[in-house]
């Protein structure tokens, strides 16, 4: 599969079959994430995979909310991956007018996309999850309170279903040599 086809085919999968995901496939997705770039090569991510009951069920309780009807699909995900944010392991340096932000969240976003694209290549489905009870998940997985947990990923074999890819047209997002005056 060429890269653009892979990128176009990846979509948020919110319905999985009961087929378990092999540890080899999980490790391959994690390897793609491990190889992702990061600011100053800090590699601020750690990945905690949950693929065993009864822990999985308990984590699923924290990634879904019946009352709000939010992320209920995570209860059918055979694998949930928690992307821990380790923070920046160095003192910020003075760069004058050159900005130097805390990039850990964008670093982790990049690692997660690599994870998801690798899953797509393996025929697996993923959905990035931003809405979940981070404190509850951290407690269950033994992640220290001071570490960040902004995003998780649901992973599994996709159940058959319709796929919609809604995106702004290219002319709305790509500009050459300056931001257009009419935007
Ligand atoms: C940072 C982030 C957080 C997200 N959180 C959720 C979420 O909590 N629940 C959910 O169903 N989808 C979540 N998504 C998936 C987006 O809704 C989805 O990527 C977007 O609608 C585009 O659709 P596509 O992934 O199928 O191309 C999240 C995506 C990102 C990048």
Coordinates of C-alpha atoms and ligand atoms in Angstrom, one line a residue:
X1 CA 0.0 0.0 0.0
X2 CA 1.5 3.4 -0.9
X3 CA 1.6 5.9 1.9
X4 CA -1.2 8.2 0.7
X5 CA -3.5 5.2 0.4
X6 CA -2.6 4.2 3.9
X7 CA -3.3 7.7 5.2
X8 CA -6.6 7.9 3.4
X9 CA -7.7 4.4 4.6
X10 CA -6.9 5.1 8.3
X11 CA -10.1 6.2 10.0
X12 CA -11.4 6.1 13.5
X13 CA -12.8 2.6 14.1
X14 CA -15.5 2.4 16.8
X15 CA -16.6 -1.1 16.3
X16 CA -14.4 -4.2 16.8
X17 CA -14.8 -7.9 16.4
X18 CA -14.1 -10.2 19.3
X19 CA -10.9 -11.5 17.7
X20 CA -7.9 -10.8 20.0
X21 CA -5.0 -8.8 18.6
X22 CA -1.7 -10.7 18.7
X23 CA 1.1 -9.4 20.9
X24 CA 3.3 -9.4 17.7
X25 CA 0.9 -6.9 16.0
X26 CA 0.7 -4.8 19.2
X27 CA 4.5 -4.7 19.4
X28 CA 4.7 -3.7 15.8
X29 CA 2.4 -0.7 16.3
X30 CA 4.3 0.3 19.5
X31 CA 7.6 0.0 17.5
X32 CA 6.3 2.5 14.9
X33 CA 5.4 4.9 17.8
X34 CA 8.9 4.3 19.4
X35 CA 10.5 5.5 16.1
X36 CA 8.6 8.7 15.9
X37 CA 10.4 12.1 16.1
X38 CA 10.3 14.3 19.2
X39 CA 11.5 17.8 20.2
X40 CA 15.2 17.4 21.2
X41 CA 14.7 13.7 20.8
X42 CA 13.2 13.5 24.3
X43 CA 10.8 10.7 23.4
X44 CA 8.4 11.7 26.1
X45 CA 6.0 8.8 25.6
X46 CA 5.6 5.5 27.4
X47 CA 3.0 3.1 26.2
X48 CA 1.0 0.9 28.6
X49 CA -1.0 -1.8 26.8
X50 CA -4.1 -3.3 28.3
X51 CA -5.2 -6.5 26.7
X52 CA -6.1 -8.8 29.6
X53 CA -9.2 -9.2 31.7
X54 CA -10.3 -8.3 34.3
X55 CA -8.1 -5.2 34.0
X56 CA -9.3 -4.4 30.5
X57 CA -12.9 -4.2 31.8
X58 CA -12.0 -1.9 34.6
X59 CA -10.1 0.4 32.2
X60 CA -13.0 0.4 29.8
X61 CA -15.2 1.6 32.7
X62 CA -12.9 4.6 32.9
X63 CA -12.8 5.3 29.1
X64 CA -16.6 5.3 28.7
X65 CA -19.5 7.2 30.3
X66 CA -23.0 5.7 30.2
X67 CA -24.7 8.8 31.5
X68 CA -23.0 11.1 28.9
X69 CA -23.2 8.3 26.3
X70 CA -19.5 9.0 25.6
X71 CA -17.0 6.6 24.1
X72 CA -19.2 3.5 24.9
X73 CA -17.5 1.8 22.0
X74 CA -14.4 1.4 24.0
X75 CA -16.2 -1.4 26.0
X76 CA -15.8 -3.5 22.8
X77 CA -12.1 -2.7 22.2
X78 CA -9.9 -5.8 22.8
X79 CA -6.9 -3.5 23.4
X80 CA -6.5 -0.1 25.0
X81 CA -3.2 1.7 24.8
X82 CA -2.4 4.5 27.3
X83 CA 0.2 7.0 26.0
X84 CA 1.9 8.3 29.2
X85 CA 3.4 11.8 28.9
X86 CA 6.7 11.7 30.8
X87 CA 7.1 15.5 30.6
X88 CA 10.3 17.3 29.6
X89 CA 13.4 15.9 31.3
X90 CA 15.5 19.0 31.0
X91 CA 15.5 22.7 32.1
X92 CA 14.1 25.0 29.5
X93 CA 16.9 27.1 27.9
X94 CA 16.7 30.8 27.0
X95 CA 16.4 31.1 23.2
X96 CA 15.8 34.8 23.0
X97 CA 13.3 35.5 20.3
X98 CA 13.3 31.9 19.2
X99 CA 10.4 30.1 20.8
X100 CA 10.9 26.8 22.6
X101 CA 7.7 25.4 23.9
X102 CA 6.7 22.3 25.7
X103 CA 6.2 20.0 22.8
X104 CA 5.5 16.8 24.6
X105 CA 1.8 16.8 23.6
X106 CA 2.6 17.2 19.9
X107 CA 5.4 14.6 20.2
X108 CA 2.9 12.1 21.6
X109 CA 0.4 13.0 18.9
X110 CA 3.0 12.1 16.3
X111 CA 3.8 8.9 18.0
X112 CA 0.2 8.0 18.2
X113 CA -0.4 8.7 14.5
X114 CA 2.6 6.3 13.7
X115 CA 0.9 3.7 15.9
X116 CA -2.4 4.1 14.2
X117 CA -0.9 4.0 10.6
X118 CA 1.0 0.9 11.4
X119 CA -2.2 -0.7 12.7
X120 CA -3.9 0.3 9.5
X121 CA -1.2 -1.4 7.5
X122 CA -1.8 -4.6 9.6
X123 CA -5.5 -4.4 8.8
X124 CA -6.3 -3.3 12.4
X125 CA -8.6 -0.5 13.4
X126 CA -7.8 2.3 15.9
X127 CA -9.5 5.2 17.5
X128 CA -7.7 7.9 19.4
X129 CA -9.5 8.7 22.7
X130 CA -9.2 12.1 24.3
X131 CA -12.3 11.9 26.6
X132 CA -11.7 9.5 29.5
X133 CA -11.1 9.6 33.2
X134 CA -7.4 10.0 33.3
X135 CA -7.1 9.7 37.1
X136 CA -9.1 6.5 37.1
X137 CA -6.9 4.9 34.3
X138 CA -3.7 6.1 36.0
X139 CA -4.7 4.5 39.2
X140 CA -5.6 1.2 37.6
X141 CA -2.3 1.1 35.6
X142 CA 0.0 2.3 38.4
X143 CA 0.9 5.4 36.4
X144 CA 2.3 8.0 38.9
X145 CA 0.0 10.9 39.5
X146 CA 2.5 13.5 38.4
X147 CA 2.8 11.9 34.9
X148 CA 0.5 13.1 32.1
X149 CA -2.1 10.9 30.4
X150 CA -3.8 12.9 27.7
X151 CA -4.6 10.3 25.1
X152 CA -5.4 6.6 24.7
X153 CA -5.9 4.5 21.6
X154 CA -8.5 1.7 21.1
X155 CA -7.1 -1.1 18.9
X156 CA -8.7 -4.1 17.5
X157 CA -9.9 -6.0 14.4
X158 CA -12.5 -3.7 12.7
X159 CA -16.0 -4.9 12.4
X160 CA -17.4 -4.4 8.9
X161 CA -19.1 -1.1 8.5
X162 CA -19.3 2.1 6.5
X163 CA -16.3 4.4 6.5
X164 CA -16.7 8.2 6.1
X165 CA -13.7 10.4 5.7
X166 CA -14.8 14.0 6.1
X167 CA -12.0 16.6 5.4
X168 CA -11.8 20.2 4.3
X169 CA -10.9 20.5 0.6
X170 CA -7.2 20.8 -0.2
X171 CA -7.6 24.4 -1.3
X172 CA -8.8 25.3 2.2
X173 CA -5.7 24.0 3.9
X174 CA -2.8 24.4 1.6
X175 CA -1.3 27.8 0.8
X176 CA 2.0 28.7 -0.8
X177 CA 4.2 31.7 0.2
X178 CA 1.8 33.3 2.7
X179 CA -1.5 33.1 4.4
X180 CA -4.3 34.2 2.1
X181 CA -5.9 37.6 2.9
X182 CA -9.5 36.4 2.5
X183 CA -9.2 33.6 5.1
Ligands
LIG1 C1 -6.6 14.2 20.0 C2 -7.8 13.4 19.6 C3 -8.8 13.0 20.5 C4 -9.9 12.3 20.1 N1 -10.8 11.9 21.0 C5 -11.8 11.1 20.6 C6 -12.7 10.5 21.6 O1 -12.6 10.7 22.8 N2 -13.7 9.7 21.1 C7 -13.9 9.4 19.8 O2 -14.8 8.7 19.5 N3 -13.0 9.9 18.8 C8 -12.0 10.7 19.2 N4 -11.1 11.2 18.3 C9 -11.2 10.8 16.9 C10 -11.7 12.0 16.0 O3 -13.1 12.2 16.3 C11 -11.5 11.6 14.5 O4 -10.1 11.5 14.3 C12 -12.0 12.7 13.6 O5 -13.4 12.8 13.7 C13 -11.6 12.4 12.1 O6 -12.1 11.2 11.7 P1 -11.2 10.0 11.2 O7 -10.2 9.7 12.4 O8 -12.1 8.8 11.0 O9 -10.4 10.4 10.0 C14 -10.0 11.9 18.7 C15 -9.0 12.3 17.8 C16 -7.9 13.0 18.2 C17 -6.8 13.3 17.2

